[in-house]
CSV table of C-alpha atoms in Angstrom, one decimal:
chain,number,residue,atom,x,y,z
A,1,UNK,CA,-0.8,3.5,7.7
A,2,UNK,CA,-2.4,5.2,4.7
A,3,UNK,CA,-1.7,8.7,6.3
A,4,UNK,CA,1.9,7.7,6.7
A,5,UNK,CA,2.1,6.6,3.1
A,6,UNK,CA,0.6,9.9,1.9
A,7,UNK,CA,2.9,11.9,4.1
A,8,UNK,CA,5.9,10.0,2.7
A,9,UNK,CA,4.7,10.4,-0.9
A,10,UNK,CA,4.4,14.2,-0.3
A,11,UNK,CA,8.0,14.2,1.2
A,12,UNK,CA,9.5,12.2,-1.6
A,13,UNK,CA,7.7,14.3,-4.2
A,14,UNK,CA,9.1,17.4,-2.7
A,15,UNK,CA,12.6,15.9,-2.7
A,16,UNK,CA,12.4,14.7,-6.3
A,17,UNK,CA,10.4,17.6,-7.8
A,18,UNK,CA,11.8,19.6,-10.7
A,19,UNK,CA,15.4,20.8,-10.4
A,20,UNK,CA,15.8,19.9,-6.8
A,21,UNK,CA,16.7,16.3,-7.6
A,22,UNK,CA,19.2,17.4,-10.3
A,23,UNK,CA,20.9,19.7,-7.8
A,24,UNK,CA,21.6,17.0,-5.2
A,25,UNK,CA,25.1,15.6,-4.8
A,26,UNK,CA,25.8,11.9,-5.5
A,27,UNK,CA,26.0,11.2,-1.8
A,28,UNK,CA,22.6,12.9,-1.2
A,29,UNK,CA,21.0,10.9,-4.1
A,30,UNK,CA,22.4,7.7,-2.7
A,31,UNK,CA,21.0,8.5,0.8
A,32,UNK,CA,17.6,9.4,-0.7
A,33,UNK,CA,17.6,6.1,-2.7
A,34,UNK,CA,18.4,4.0,0.4
A,35,UNK,CA,15.7,5.8,2.4
A,36,UNK,CA,13.2,5.3,-0.4
A,37,UNK,CA,14.0,1.6,-0.7
A,38,UNK,CA,13.6,1.1,3.0
A,39,UNK,CA,10.2,2.8,3.0
A,40,UNK,CA,9.2,0.8,0.0
A,41,UNK,CA,10.1,-2.4,1.9
A,42,UNK,CA,8.0,-1.3,4.9
A,43,UNK,CA,5.0,-0.5,2.7
A,44,UNK,CA,5.4,-3.8,0.7
A,45,UNK,CA,5.4,-5.7,4.0
A,46,UNK,CA,2.3,-3.8,5.1
A,47,UNK,CA,0.7,-4.5,1.8
A,48,UNK,CA,1.4,-8.2,2.1
A,49,UNK,CA,-0.1,-8.5,5.5
A,50,UNK,CA,-3.3,-6.7,4.4
A,51,UNK,CA,-3.5,-8.9,1.3
A,52,UNK,CA,-3.4,-12.0,3.6
A,53,UNK,CA,-6.0,-10.6,6.0
A,54,UNK,CA,-8.3,-9.4,3.2
A,55,UNK,CA,-8.1,-12.8,1.4
A,56,UNK,CA,-8.9,-14.6,4.7
A,57,UNK,CA,-12.0,-12.3,5.2
A,58,UNK,CA,-13.0,-13.0,1.6
A,59,UNK,CA,-12.8,-16.7,2.1
A,60,UNK,CA,-14.8,-16.4,5.4
A,61,UNK,CA,-17.4,-14.3,3.5
A,62,UNK,CA,-17.8,-17.1,0.9
A,63,UNK,CA,-18.0,-19.8,3.6
A,64,UNK,CA,-20.7,-17.8,5.5
A,65,UNK,CA,-22.5,-17.1,2.2
A,66,UNK,CA,-22.7,-20.8,1.5
A,67,UNK,CA,-23.8,-21.4,5.1
A,68,UNK,CA,-26.5,-18.7,4.6
A,69,UNK,CA,-27.8,-20.4,1.5
A,70,UNK,CA,-27.8,-23.8,3.2
A,71,UNK,CA,-29.3,-22.8,6.6
A,72,UNK,CA,-31.3,-19.7,5.7
A,73,UNK,CA,-31.3,-18.3,9.2
A,74,UNK,CA,-31.3,-14.7,10.4
A,75,UNK,CA,-28.1,-15.3,12.4
A,76,UNK,CA,-26.2,-16.4,9.2
A,77,UNK,CA,-27.5,-13.3,7.5
A,78,UNK,CA,-26.2,-11.1,10.3
A,79,UNK,CA,-22.9,-12.9,10.3
A,80,UNK,CA,-22.6,-12.4,6.6
A,81,UNK,CA,-23.3,-8.7,6.9
A,82,UNK,CA,-20.8,-8.4,9.7
A,83,UNK,CA,-18.1,-10.1,7.6
A,84,UNK,CA,-18.9,-7.8,4.7
A,85,UNK,CA,-18.7,-4.7,6.9
A,86,UNK,CA,-15.2,-5.8,7.8
A,87,UNK,CA,-14.2,-6.9,4.3
A,88,UNK,CA,-15.0,-3.7,2.4
A,89,UNK,CA,-12.7,-1.4,4.5
A,90,UNK,CA,-9.9,-4.0,4.1
A,91,UNK,CA,-10.4,-3.9,0.3
A,92,UNK,CA,-10.3,-0.1,0.3
A,93,UNK,CA,-7.3,0.0,2.5
A,94,UNK,CA,-5.4,-2.5,0.4
A,95,UNK,CA,-6.3,-0.6,-2.7
A,96,UNK,CA,-4.7,2.6,-1.3
A,97,UNK,CA,-1.6,0.7,-0.1
A,98,UNK,CA,-1.2,-0.9,-3.5
A,99,UNK,CA,-1.5,2.3,-5.4
A,100,UNK,CA,0.7,4.2,-3.0
A,101,UNK,CA,3.4,1.6,-3.2
A,102,UNK,CA,3.2,1.7,-7.0
A,103,UNK,CA,3.6,5.4,-6.9
A,104,UNK,CA,6.8,5.1,-4.8
A,105,UNK,CA,8.2,2.9,-7.6
A,106,UNK,CA,7.9,5.8,-10.0
A,107,UNK,CA,9.8,8.0,-7.6
A,108,UNK,CA,12.5,5.3,-7.4
A,109,UNK,CA,12.7,5.2,-11.2
A,110,UNK,CA,13.0,9.0,-11.3
A,111,UNK,CA,15.9,9.0,-8.8
A,112,UNK,CA,17.7,6.1,-10.7
A,113,UNK,CA,17.3,8.0,-13.9
A,114,UNK,CA,19.0,11.0,-12.5
A,115,UNK,CA,21.6,8.8,-10.9
A,116,UNK,CA,22.4,7.2,-14.2
A,117,UNK,CA,22.8,10.6,-15.9
A,118,UNK,CA,19.3,11.0,-17.5
A,119,UNK,CA,18.5,14.1,-15.4
């Protein structure tokens, strides 16, 4: 998903870079805006799902940590390590999704500014 986000950011950057955006017709700007809003919705949905999964893993990590402190067994320690091994990639992935989606908002603002005559 992150590669798809990066690819789309590169595409929309190319479409809105410099004079290219100013040279587009109103119809083309409208189509680009609709496409961008659709992609933003997709990435927002993906971001929400990953936030839920990441939060659940964080709660599980806390529960396992409490169990580790209480039981002090090797199996609890291994379980805690396994949960952390899964939690950190989710945090990193969510971080990239969040920042990428925020970047798409700036492209949307750029397009709307041109649409409203700010060019």
